[in-house]
Coordinates of C-alpha atoms (C1' of nucleotides) in Angstrom, one line a residue:
Chain A
X209 CA 240.7 -86.8 34.7
X210 CA 240.5 -84.1 37.3
X211 CA 241.2 -86.7 40.0
X212 CA 244.9 -87.0 40.4
X213 CA 246.6 -86.5 37.1
X214 CA 246.3 -82.7 37.5
X215 CA 249.2 -80.9 39.1
X216 CA 248.1 -79.9 42.5
X217 CA 249.6 -76.9 44.4
X218 CA 250.6 -77.5 48.0
X219 CA 251.3 -74.9 50.6
X220 CA 254.7 -75.3 52.3
X221 CA 253.5 -77.3 55.3
X222 CA 251.8 -80.1 53.2
X223 CA 254.8 -80.1 50.9
X224 CA 257.2 -80.4 53.9
X225 CA 255.3 -83.5 55.1
X226 CA 255.3 -85.1 51.7
X227 CA 259.0 -84.4 51.0
X228 CA 260.1 -84.9 54.6
X229 CA 262.0 -81.7 54.6
X230 CA 261.7 -78.9 57.2
X231 CA 260.1 -75.6 56.6
X232 CA 263.3 -73.9 57.3
X233 CA 265.1 -76.1 54.8
X234 CA 262.5 -75.4 52.1
X235 CA 262.8 -71.7 52.6
X236 CA 266.5 -71.9 52.4
X237 CA 266.4 -74.0 49.2
X238 CA 264.0 -71.4 47.7
X239 CA 266.4 -68.6 48.5
X240 CA 269.3 -70.5 47.0
X241 CA 267.3 -71.3 43.9
X242 CA 267.7 -75.0 44.6
X243 CA 264.0 -75.7 44.8
X244 CA 261.8 -72.7 43.9
X245 CA 258.1 -73.0 44.6
X246 CA 255.9 -73.3 41.5
X247 CA 254.0 -70.2 42.7
X248 CA 254.6 -67.5 45.3
X249 CA 251.7 -65.2 46.3
X250 CA 252.6 -61.6 45.5
X251 CA 250.8 -60.2 48.6
X252 CA 251.2 -62.8 51.3
X253 CA 254.5 -64.3 50.2
X254 CA 253.0 -67.7 50.7
X255 CA 254.9 -70.5 48.8
X256 CA 253.0 -73.0 46.8
X257 CA 254.7 -76.1 45.5
X258 CA 253.4 -78.4 42.7
X259 CA 253.2 -82.2 43.5
X260 CA 255.6 -82.6 40.6
X261 CA 258.3 -81.1 42.8
X262 CA 258.0 -83.7 45.5
X263 CA 260.5 -86.0 43.7
X264 CA 263.1 -83.3 43.4
X265 CA 262.6 -82.4 47.0
X266 CA 263.0 -86.0 48.2
X267 CA 266.2 -86.4 46.1
X268 CA 267.6 -83.3 47.8
X269 CA 266.7 -84.8 51.1
X270 CA 268.4 -88.1 50.3
X271 CA 271.6 -86.4 49.1
X272 CA 271.7 -84.2 52.2
X273 CA 271.6 -87.5 54.2
X274 CA 274.9 -88.3 52.5
X275 CA 276.1 -84.9 53.7
X276 CA 276.6 -83.7 50.2
X277 CA 276.9 -79.9 50.2
X278 CA 274.0 -77.9 48.7
X279 CA 276.2 -76.5 46.0
X280 CA 277.1 -79.9 44.8
X281 CA 273.5 -81.1 45.1
X282 CA 272.6 -78.2 42.7
X283 CA 275.1 -79.5 40.1
X284 CA 273.8 -83.1 40.5
X285 CA 270.2 -81.9 40.0
X286 CA 271.2 -80.2 36.8
X287 CA 272.6 -83.4 35.3
X288 CA 270.8 -86.1 33.3
X289 CA 270.4 -89.3 35.3
X290 CA 273.5 -91.2 34.2
X291 CA 275.8 -88.3 34.8
X292 CA 274.1 -87.6 38.1
X293 CA 274.7 -91.2 39.2
X294 CA 278.4 -90.8 38.2
X295 CA 278.7 -87.6 40.2
X296 CA 277.1 -89.2 43.2
X297 CA 279.6 -92.1 42.8
X298 CA 282.5 -89.6 42.7
X299 CA 281.2 -87.9 45.8
X300 CA 280.8 -91.1 47.6
X301 CA 284.3 -92.3 46.6
X302 CA 285.7 -89.2 48.3
X303 CA 283.8 -90.0 51.4
X304 CA 285.0 -93.6 51.5
X305 CA 288.6 -92.4 50.9
X306 CA 288.4 -90.1 53.9
X307 CA 286.8 -92.8 56.0
X308 CA 289.7 -95.1 55.1
X309 CA 292.2 -92.4 56.2
X310 CA 290.4 -92.1 59.5
X311 CA 290.2 -95.8 60.0
X312 CA 294.0 -95.9 59.9
X313 CA 294.1 -93.1 62.3
X314 CA 292.0 -94.9 64.7
X315 CA 294.2 -98.0 64.4
X316 CA 297.2 -95.8 65.1
X317 CA 295.6 -94.2 68.1
X318 CA 294.7 -97.6 69.6
X319 CA 298.3 -98.8 69.3
X320 CA 299.7 -95.5 70.4
X321 CA 297.5 -95.1 73.5
X322 CA 297.7 -98.7 74.6
X323 CA 301.4 -98.9 74.2
X324 CA 302.8 -95.9 76.1
X325 CA 306.3 -96.7 77.2
X326 CA 306.7 -99.5 74.6
X327 CA 310.1 -100.1 73.2
X328 CA 310.8 -97.3 70.8
X329 CA 312.4 -97.4 67.4
X330 CA 316.0 -98.4 67.2
X331 CA 317.9 -95.7 65.4
X332 CA 321.0 -96.9 63.5
X333 CA 323.6 -95.4 61.3
X334 CA 325.0 -96.4 58.0
X335 CA 327.3 -95.1 55.2
X336 CA 325.6 -94.6 51.9
X337 CA 327.7 -94.7 48.7
X338 CA 327.3 -92.1 46.0
X339 CA 324.4 -93.1 43.8
X340 CA 323.5 -92.3 40.2
X341 CA 319.8 -91.6 40.2
X342 CA 316.9 -90.7 37.8
X343 CA 314.8 -88.2 39.6
X344 CA 311.5 -86.4 39.4
X345 CA 310.8 -83.3 41.5
X346 CA 307.7 -81.5 42.3
X347 CA 306.0 -79.2 44.8
X348 CA 302.8 -80.7 46.1
X349 CA 300.7 -81.0 49.2
X350 CA 300.2 -84.2 51.2
X351 CA 296.9 -85.2 49.5
X352 CA 298.6 -85.6 46.1
X353 CA 301.7 -87.2 47.5
X354 CA 300.9 -90.9 47.2
X355 CA 299.6 -90.6 43.7
X356 CA 302.7 -88.6 42.7
X357 CA 305.1 -91.2 44.2
X358 CA 303.3 -94.0 42.5
X359 CA 303.3 -92.2 39.1
X360 CA 306.9 -91.1 39.4
X361 CA 308.0 -94.6 40.3
X362 CA 306.3 -96.0 37.1
X363 CA 307.7 -93.2 35.0
X364 CA 311.3 -93.6 36.2
X365 CA 311.4 -97.4 35.9
X366 CA 309.8 -97.2 32.5
X367 CA 312.4 -94.6 31.4
X368 CA 315.2 -96.8 32.7
X369 CA 313.9 -99.9 31.1
X370 CA 313.3 -98.3 27.7
X371 CA 316.8 -96.8 27.8
X372 CA 318.3 -100.2 28.5
X373 CA 319.6 -99.1 31.9
X374 CA 319.0 -101.2 35.0
X375 CA 317.7 -100.4 38.4
X376 CA 320.6 -100.4 40.9
X377 CA 318.9 -99.8 44.3
X378 CA 315.7 -99.0 46.2
X379 CA 313.5 -96.1 45.3
X380 CA 313.7 -93.2 47.8
X381 CA 311.9 -90.0 48.3
X382 CA 313.6 -86.8 49.5
X383 CA 311.5 -84.2 51.3
X384 CA 313.3 -80.9 50.5
X385 CA 310.6 -79.0 52.3
X386 CA 307.8 -80.1 54.7
X387 CA 304.8 -81.7 53.1
X388 CA 301.4 -81.4 54.7
X389 CA 298.1 -79.7 54.0
X390 CA 299.6 -76.2 53.8
X391 CA 303.2 -76.8 52.9
X392 CA 304.1 -78.2 49.6
X393 CA 307.6 -79.6 49.7
X394 CA 309.2 -79.8 47.2
X395 CA 309.5 -83.6 46.9
X396 CA 312.0 -85.5 44.9
X397 CA 311.5 -89.2 43.9
X398 CA 314.8 -90.9 43.1
X399 CA 315.6 -94.2 41.4
X400 CA 319.2 -95.5 41.5
X401 CA 320.2 -96.7 38.0
X402 CA 323.2 -98.3 36.2
X403 CA 324.0 -98.0 32.5
X404 CA 323.4 -95.5 29.7
X405 CA 320.4 -93.3 30.3
X406 CA 319.6 -89.7 29.3
X407 CA 317.6 -87.1 31.2
X408 CA 314.4 -85.6 29.7
X409 CA 312.5 -82.4 30.4
X410 CA 310.7 -84.0 33.3
X411 CA 313.2 -86.6 34.5
X412 CA 316.6 -85.5 35.9
X413 CA 319.8 -87.5 36.1
X414 CA 322.2 -86.6 38.9
X415 CA 324.6 -88.0 41.5
X416 CA 323.2 -88.3 45.0
X417 CA 326.5 -87.8 47.0
X418 CA 327.9 -90.3 49.4
X419 CA 326.9 -89.6 53.0
X420 CA 326.3 -91.0 56.5
X421 CA 322.8 -91.3 57.6
X422 CA 320.8 -92.0 60.8
X423 CA 317.7 -94.1 60.1
X424 CA 315.0 -96.3 61.5
X425 CA 313.2 -99.2 59.7
X426 CA 309.4 -99.2 59.9
X427 CA 306.7 -101.6 58.9
X428 CA 304.0 -101.1 56.2
X429 CA 301.5 -100.2 58.9
X430 CA 303.8 -97.6 60.5
X431 CA 304.1 -95.7 57.2
X432 CA 300.4 -94.7 57.5
X433 CA 299.9 -91.2 58.8
X434 CA 300.2 -90.2 61.6
X435 CA 302.3 -93.2 62.7
X436 CA 305.2 -92.2 60.4
X437 CA 305.6 -89.0 62.4
X438 CA 306.7 -91.1 65.3
X439 CA 309.6 -92.4 63.2
X440 CA 310.6 -88.9 62.1
X441 CA 310.4 -87.8 65.8
X442 CA 312.6 -90.7 66.9
X443 CA 315.4 -90.0 64.4
X444 CA 315.2 -86.3 65.0
X445 CA 315.5 -86.9 68.8
X446 CA 318.4 -89.3 68.3
X447 CA 320.3 -86.7 66.1
X448 CA 319.9 -84.0 68.7
X449 CA 320.6 -86.2 71.7
X450 CA 323.8 -87.5 70.1
X451 CA 325.0 -84.0 69.2
X452 CA 325.0 -84.8 65.4
X453 CA 324.6 -82.2 62.7
X454 CA 322.0 -82.7 60.0
X455 CA 323.6 -82.7 56.5
X456 CA 320.7 -82.9 54.1
X457 CA 317.0 -83.3 53.7
X458 CA 315.2 -86.3 55.3
X459 CA 314.1 -89.2 53.1
X460 CA 312.2 -92.4 52.9
X461 CA 313.7 -95.5 51.3
X462 CA 311.2 -98.0 50.0
X463 CA 313.1 -101.3 49.9
X464 CA 310.1 -103.6 49.7
X465 CA 307.2 -104.2 47.3
X466 CA 304.0 -102.8 48.7
X467 CA 301.9 -105.5 47.0
X468 CA 303.9 -108.3 48.6
X469 CA 304.3 -107.1 52.2
X470 CA 302.3 -107.7 55.3
X471 CA 301.3 -104.7 57.5
X472 CA 303.8 -105.8 60.1
X473 CA 306.7 -106.5 57.7
X474 CA 309.6 -104.1 57.3
X475 CA 308.8 -101.8 54.4
X476 CA 310.6 -98.5 54.6
X477 CA 313.5 -96.6 56.2
X478 CA 313.2 -93.1 57.5
X479 CA 316.6 -91.6 57.2
X480 CA 318.4 -88.2 58.0
X481 CA 321.8 -87.5 56.4
X482 CA 324.2 -86.4 59.2
X483 CA 327.8 -85.1 59.2
X484 CA 330.5 -87.6 60.0
Chain B
X732 CA 320.6 -81.4 83.2
X733 CA 319.5 -78.1 82.0
X734 CA 319.7 -79.3 78.4
X735 CA 316.3 -80.8 77.5
X736 CA 314.8 -82.4 80.5
X737 CA 313.6 -79.0 81.8
X738 CA 310.1 -77.9 80.8
X739 CA 310.3 -75.1 78.3
X740 CA 307.6 -72.5 77.9
X741 CA 306.6 -71.8 74.3
X742 CA 304.7 -68.8 73.0
X743 CA 301.5 -69.7 71.1
X744 CA 303.1 -69.5 67.6
X745 CA 305.9 -72.0 68.4
X746 CA 303.4 -74.2 70.2
X747 CA 301.1 -74.1 67.2
X748 CA 303.9 -75.3 64.8
X749 CA 304.9 -78.1 67.1
X750 CA 301.4 -79.3 67.7
X751 CA 300.2 -78.6 64.2
X752 CA 297.2 -76.7 65.5
X753 CA 296.1 -73.2 64.3
X754 CA 296.3 -70.1 66.5
X755 CA 292.5 -69.8 66.4
X756 CA 292.0 -73.3 67.5
X757 CA 294.5 -73.0 70.4
X758 CA 292.7 -69.9 71.6
X759 CA 289.4 -71.7 71.4
X760 CA 290.6 -74.7 73.3
X761 CA 291.9 -72.3 75.9
X762 CA 288.6 -70.6 76.3
X763 CA 286.8 -74.0 76.5
X764 CA 289.2 -75.3 79.1
X765 CA 290.3 -78.1 76.8
X766 CA 293.9 -77.0 76.6
X767 CA 294.8 -74.2 79.0
X768 CA 298.3 -72.7 78.6
X769 CA 300.7 -73.4 81.4
X770 CA 301.1 -69.7 82.0
X771 CA 299.3 -66.6 80.8
X772 CA 300.9 -63.2 81.2
X773 CA 298.7 -60.9 83.4
X774 CA 299.5 -57.7 81.5
X775 CA 299.8 -58.7 77.9
X776 CA 297.5 -61.8 77.9
X777 CA 300.3 -63.7 76.1
X778 CA 299.8 -67.5 76.3
X779 CA 302.8 -69.7 77.1
X780 CA 302.5 -73.5 76.8
X781 CA 304.9 -76.0 78.3
X782 CA 306.5 -78.6 76.0
X783 CA 304.7 -81.2 78.1
X784 CA 301.5 -80.0 76.6
X785 CA 302.5 -80.9 73.0
X786 CA 301.3 -84.4 73.3
X787 CA 297.9 -83.5 74.6
X788 CA 297.6 -80.9 71.8
X789 CA 298.5 -83.4 69.1
X790 CA 296.0 -85.9 70.5
X791 CA 293.3 -83.3 70.3
X792 CA 294.4 -82.6 66.7
X793 CA 294.2 -86.3 65.8
X794 CA 290.8 -86.7 67.3
X795 CA 289.6 -83.7 65.5
X796 CA 290.7 -85.3 62.2
X797 CA 288.2 -88.0 63.1
X798 CA 285.6 -85.2 63.4
X799 CA 285.1 -86.0 67.0
X800 CA 283.2 -83.1 68.7
X801 CA 285.3 -81.1 71.2
X802 CA 282.9 -82.0 74.0
X803 CA 283.6 -85.6 73.4
X804 CA 287.3 -85.0 73.1
X805 CA 287.2 -83.4 76.5
X806 CA 285.8 -86.6 78.0
X807 CA 288.3 -88.8 76.2
X808 CA 291.2 -86.7 77.5
X809 CA 289.9 -87.1 81.1
X810 CA 290.0 -90.9 80.8
X811 CA 292.9 -93.3 81.6
X812 CA 294.4 -94.8 78.4
X813 CA 292.4 -98.0 78.2
X814 CA 289.1 -96.3 78.8
X815 CA 290.1 -93.6 76.3
X816 CA 290.8 -96.3 73.6
X817 CA 287.4 -97.8 74.4
X818 CA 285.7 -94.5 74.0
X819 CA 287.4 -93.8 70.7
X820 CA 286.3 -97.2 69.6
X821 CA 282.7 -96.5 70.4
X822 CA 282.9 -93.2 68.6
X823 CA 284.4 -94.9 65.6
X824 CA 281.8 -97.6 65.6
X825 CA 279.1 -94.9 65.4
X826 CA 280.9 -93.4 62.4
X827 CA 281.1 -96.8 60.6
X828 CA 277.5 -97.4 61.3
X829 CA 276.4 -94.1 59.8
X830 CA 278.7 -94.8 56.8
X831 CA 277.0 -98.1 56.3
X832 CA 273.6 -96.5 56.2
X833 CA 274.8 -94.0 53.7
X834 CA 276.4 -96.8 51.6
X835 CA 273.0 -98.4 51.3
X836 CA 271.5 -95.0 50.4
X837 CA 274.0 -94.6 47.6
X838 CA 273.1 -98.1 46.3
X839 CA 269.5 -97.2 46.4
X840 CA 270.1 -93.9 44.5
X841 CA 272.0 -95.6 41.8
X842 CA 269.3 -98.2 41.2
X843 CA 266.6 -95.6 41.5
X844 CA 268.1 -93.0 39.2
X845 CA 269.2 -95.5 36.5
X846 CA 265.9 -97.2 36.5
X847 CA 263.3 -94.5 36.1
X848 CA 260.3 -96.0 34.5
X849 CA 261.3 -99.5 35.5
X850 CA 258.5 -102.0 36.2
X851 CA 257.0 -101.0 39.5
X852 CA 255.9 -103.2 42.3
X853 CA 253.0 -105.5 41.7
X854 CA 250.3 -104.9 44.4
X855 CA 248.2 -107.9 45.3
X856 CA 245.4 -108.6 47.7
X857 CA 244.8 -111.5 50.1
X858 CA 242.5 -112.6 52.9
X859 CA 244.2 -113.0 56.3
X860 CA 242.6 -115.3 58.8
X861 CA 242.4 -114.3 62.5
X862 CA 245.7 -115.0 64.2
X863 CA 246.5 -115.6 67.8
X864 CA 249.7 -113.6 68.5
X865 CA 252.2 -113.0 71.2
X866 CA 253.1 -109.3 70.9
X867 CA 255.4 -106.7 72.3
X868 CA 254.7 -103.0 71.8
X869 CA 256.8 -100.0 72.3
X870 CA 257.2 -96.3 71.2
X871 CA 260.6 -95.7 69.6
X872 CA 262.3 -93.7 66.9
X873 CA 263.8 -95.2 63.8
X874 CA 267.3 -95.5 65.1
X875 CA 266.3 -98.1 67.8
X876 CA 263.9 -100.0 65.5
X877 CA 266.1 -102.8 64.1
X878 CA 267.5 -103.6 67.5
X879 CA 264.0 -103.7 69.1
X880 CA 262.6 -106.0 66.4
X881 CA 265.6 -108.3 66.7
X882 CA 265.2 -108.4 70.5
X883 CA 261.4 -108.8 70.5
X884 CA 261.7 -111.6 68.0
X885 CA 264.1 -113.5 70.3
X886 CA 262.0 -112.7 73.3
X887 CA 258.7 -113.9 71.8
X888 CA 260.1 -117.1 70.3
X889 CA 261.8 -117.9 73.5
X890 CA 258.6 -117.3 75.5
X891 CA 256.6 -119.5 73.1
X892 CA 259.2 -122.3 73.2
X893 CA 259.5 -122.3 77.0
X894 CA 255.7 -122.4 77.3
X895 CA 255.5 -125.4 75.0
X896 CA 253.6 -123.5 72.3
X897 CA 254.6 -123.5 68.7
X898 CA 255.1 -120.8 66.2
X899 CA 252.2 -120.7 63.7
X900 CA 253.2 -118.1 61.2
X901 CA 255.6 -115.4 60.1
X902 CA 256.7 -112.6 62.5
X903 CA 255.1 -109.3 61.5
X904 CA 255.5 -105.7 62.7
X905 CA 252.6 -103.3 62.9
X906 CA 253.3 -99.5 62.7
X907 CA 250.5 -97.9 64.8
X908 CA 252.2 -94.6 64.2
X909 CA 254.8 -93.3 61.9
X910 CA 258.4 -94.2 62.8
X911 CA 261.2 -91.9 61.8
X912 CA 263.7 -89.5 63.5
X913 CA 261.0 -87.4 65.1
X914 CA 258.0 -89.7 65.3
X915 CA 258.1 -92.7 67.6
X916 CA 255.3 -95.1 66.6
X917 CA 254.3 -97.0 68.6
X918 CA 255.4 -100.2 67.0
X919 CA 254.1 -103.7 67.7
X920 CA 256.0 -106.9 67.0
X921 CA 253.7 -109.9 66.6
X922 CA 254.4 -113.6 66.5
X923 CA 251.6 -116.0 65.6
X924 CA 251.4 -119.0 68.0
X925 CA 249.5 -122.1 68.6
X926 CA 249.0 -123.9 71.9
X927 CA 249.0 -123.0 75.6
X928 CA 250.8 -119.8 76.4
X929 CA 250.3 -117.0 79.0
X930 CA 250.9 -113.3 78.7
X931 CA 253.5 -111.6 80.9
X932 CA 254.0 -108.0 82.0
X933 CA 255.9 -107.2 78.8
X934 CA 254.4 -109.7 76.4
X935 CA 250.8 -109.5 75.4
X936 CA 248.6 -112.2 74.0
X937 CA 245.8 -111.2 71.7
X938 CA 243.8 -112.1 68.5
X939 CA 244.8 -110.1 65.4
X940 CA 241.4 -110.1 63.6
X941 CA 240.8 -111.5 60.2
X942 CA 241.0 -108.9 57.4
X943 CA 241.7 -108.3 53.8
X944 CA 245.0 -106.6 52.9
X945 CA 246.8 -105.1 49.9
X946 CA 250.5 -105.9 49.8
X947 CA 253.7 -106.0 47.8
X948 CA 256.6 -108.5 48.3
X949 CA 260.0 -106.9 48.4
X950 CA 263.6 -108.3 48.5
X951 CA 266.1 -108.1 51.3
X952 CA 267.8 -105.2 49.5
X953 CA 264.5 -103.3 49.1
X954 CA 263.9 -103.3 52.8
X955 CA 266.8 -100.9 53.3
X956 CA 265.9 -97.3 53.8
X957 CA 264.9 -95.4 51.7
X958 CA 264.0 -98.2 49.2
X959 CA 261.3 -99.5 51.5
X960 CA 259.5 -96.1 51.2
X961 CA 258.9 -97.0 47.5
X962 CA 257.0 -100.1 48.6
X963 CA 254.8 -98.1 51.0
X964 CA 254.2 -95.5 48.3
X965 CA 253.2 -98.2 45.8
X966 CA 250.7 -99.8 48.1
X967 CA 249.4 -96.4 49.2
X968 CA 248.9 -95.3 45.6
X969 CA 247.2 -98.6 44.8
X970 CA 244.7 -98.2 47.7
X971 CA 243.8 -94.7 46.6
X972 CA 243.6 -95.4 42.9
X973 CA 241.3 -98.3 43.5
X974 CA 239.1 -96.4 45.8
X975 CA 239.7 -98.8 48.8
X976 CA 239.4 -97.7 52.4
X977 CA 242.3 -98.4 54.8
X978 CA 241.2 -100.5 57.7
X979 CA 244.2 -100.7 60.1
X980 CA 247.8 -99.8 60.5
X981 CA 250.4 -100.8 57.9
X982 CA 252.6 -103.7 58.7
X983 CA 255.7 -105.6 57.5
X984 CA 255.6 -109.4 57.3
X985 CA 259.0 -111.1 57.6
X986 CA 258.5 -114.5 56.0
X987 CA 262.2 -115.4 55.4
X988 CA 265.2 -115.8 57.6
X989 CA 267.5 -112.8 57.2
X990 CA 270.6 -114.9 57.6
X991 CA 269.8 -117.3 54.7
X992 CA 268.6 -114.8 52.1
X993 CA 270.3 -113.1 49.2
X994 CA 269.9 -109.4 48.7
X995 CA 267.7 -110.1 45.7
X996 CA 265.6 -112.8 47.3
X997 CA 262.0 -112.1 48.4
X998 CA 262.2 -111.3 52.1
X999 CA 259.2 -109.3 53.4
X1000 CA 255.7 -108.1 52.5
X1001 CA 254.5 -104.6 53.0
X1002 CA 250.8 -104.8 53.7
X1003 CA 247.9 -102.4 54.3
X1004 CA 244.6 -103.7 55.8
X1005 CA 241.7 -102.6 53.6
X1006 CA 237.9 -102.8 53.9
X1007 CA 236.2 -105.6 51.9
Chain C
dT952 C1' 313.3 -47.8 64.5
dT953 C1' 311.7 -51.9 62.1
dG954 C1' 309.6 -56.6 61.9
dC955 C1' 307.6 -60.0 64.0
dT956 C1' 304.5 -61.9 67.3
dC957 C1' 300.9 -61.5 70.1
dC958 C1' 296.3 -59.7 71.7
dT959 C1' 290.9 -59.0 71.3
dC960 C1' 286.8 -58.3 68.6
dA961 C1' 283.9 -58.8 64.8
dC962 C1' 282.2 -61.0 60.9
dG963 C1' 281.9 -65.1 57.7
dT964 C1' 281.1 -70.1 56.8
dC965 C1' 277.6 -74.1 56.5
dA966 C1' 272.9 -75.8 56.9
dC967 C1' 269.9 -75.4 59.3
dG968 C1' 266.8 -75.2 64.4
dT969 C1' 264.3 -72.3 67.4
dG970 C1' 261.8 -68.7 68.8
dA971 C1' 259.5 -63.8 68.4
dG972 C1' 256.1 -61.1 66.5
dG973 C1' 252.8 -60.6 63.1
dT974 C1' 249.4 -61.8 59.2
dG975 C1' 246.0 -64.4 56.3
dG976 C1' 242.3 -67.8 55.2
dC977 C1' 238.5 -70.8 56.6
Chain D
dT714 C1' 235.9 -65.3 66.6
dT715 C1' 239.2 -69.1 67.2
dG716 C1' 243.0 -72.0 65.4
dC717 C1' 245.9 -73.1 62.3
dT718 C1' 249.2 -71.9 58.9
dC719 C1' 252.0 -69.0 56.9
dC720 C1' 255.4 -64.9 56.7
dT721 C1' 260.1 -62.4 57.9
dC722 C1' 263.8 -61.4 61.0
dA723 C1' 267.0 -62.4 64.5
dC724 C1' 269.8 -65.3 67.1
dG725 C1' 272.0 -69.8 68.2
dT726 C1' 274.9 -74.0 66.8
dC727 C1' 279.7 -75.9 65.6
dA728 C1' 284.6 -75.3 65.0
dC729 C1' 287.0 -72.7 63.3
dG730 C1' 289.1 -69.0 59.2
dT731 C1' 290.1 -64.3 58.1
dG732 C1' 290.8 -59.8 58.6
dA733 C1' 290.9 -55.2 61.4
dG734 C1' 293.2 -52.5 64.6
dG735 C1' 296.3 -52.3 68.2
dT736 C1' 300.2 -53.7 71.5
dG737 C1' 304.7 -55.7 73.2
dG738 C1' 309.6 -57.4 73.1
dC739 C1' 314.0 -57.7 70.8

DNA sequence: TTGCTCCTCACGTCACGTGAGGTGGC
DNA sequence: TTGCTCCTCACGTCACGTGAGGTGGC
């Protein structure tokens, strides 16, 4: 019985080899309360770990290889197995999402750096009639933007449908203020409608006035950050070079269905209202 | 002509807004020589950037979003466009590779945490006859291991084929020392052969002696790190619990073709030579 | 004169790595 | 007694963020 069922105490070096963690890391985890030695000698300060702690130590090591922060590892370790798996899954989904963003950025950089001096966007002008729109407005930073547009789109179409009104044009999104990591808009999602419909507490009903606008049409791929900034820059430059005066907030008009569009198909207009 | 073709000088705040970089970052890039202001006032120390520098600044910002280190960004910025694209591609490939490793780690954690107390590996014994092997040995860390095994496999089979000898058993890999980030083996890749064949400077020819070994068979999926450690631990435990004495370096026997095997198909044996 | 912008310097963050200098057990 | 292992403390790394305290230009 005394052979290997008993819980042995290991000094830090032996425990480090078994758990494949460094001495420095083990001392840090002790100080943070993440992995406290089974016994610490009063006099010498020597740390002694039980063999039972090897599994926890290895798990910490594996989670660190995922670059999970120690704080978050602490919460995972406090969870029962199924919840811990779910939490790891959530963390990993965040990583995959950020990798996907970077992947698009790499694609943009490749196109952008290869194609210096390529034909630029062709900026055009058009007259927009007054439009009756259902709208939803909110202040938010860029990370919540796609989800908000998606949700607002569903909400507005559903409200129109259930009121018996019909959709009378393409969804567009007005940026009343800048939207990025720090700046939070506000952003207004607008759906042109025809027929009887009432506003609600969340959904506004208003007339977007007739105006002239300068715009460029971009493809699905070009709407990915940061490519879309090129489109804004192109329209902005055009407006300045032609001595026009801005007359409203910039907007994006989504005239195609995302699900049915190739990366290189026209998908969206970036438009600036200008004075006539 | 004086309208917008002239190079304007911007103080740091204006330049920060245009380039979407922080003041702190700009001052750091200045100090590192990564992005030096066009002019610095002798007396006040005020930094003035030219509008021409906006593009470089934005590129730095984008590369930082990929989490490329500043050192590496410096090299990218010194390259002509095509070489810069290639360098970004190499960097990104490294990122994707490390994500793939982590992806497998997550898969392992999910199986491992869900299935606590699952049936463990079944350790078996067998007698191995003496084998005549072509072998290639090298000291390397874990990151270069897969490439080395792949390359050695091709080299050994090619050498056997061109000598008119025939392959007489499964490729196996002997770990004469531990292989991980710090420890570099050495590792020996062995291919059993029959018929006339000569050693070369790189390729050895020797007799792997007959021996008894304890082993477990694992699936393709289980060979991914860190799952494979479980197999090693299982055999190690078995050897100790059964009072057997190790009689050689641990090894992995690859008896199936990686290209034709499902993740859950048997793929490899993890074996420890033991005394009889 | 008041704000705003700019400056440098110092300290904090995160998860450690790498000594320096000293102690304890076999 | 000699090595080896352990201890704490301090400083370095990386790319900044966040004040503190002070200056300069309109």
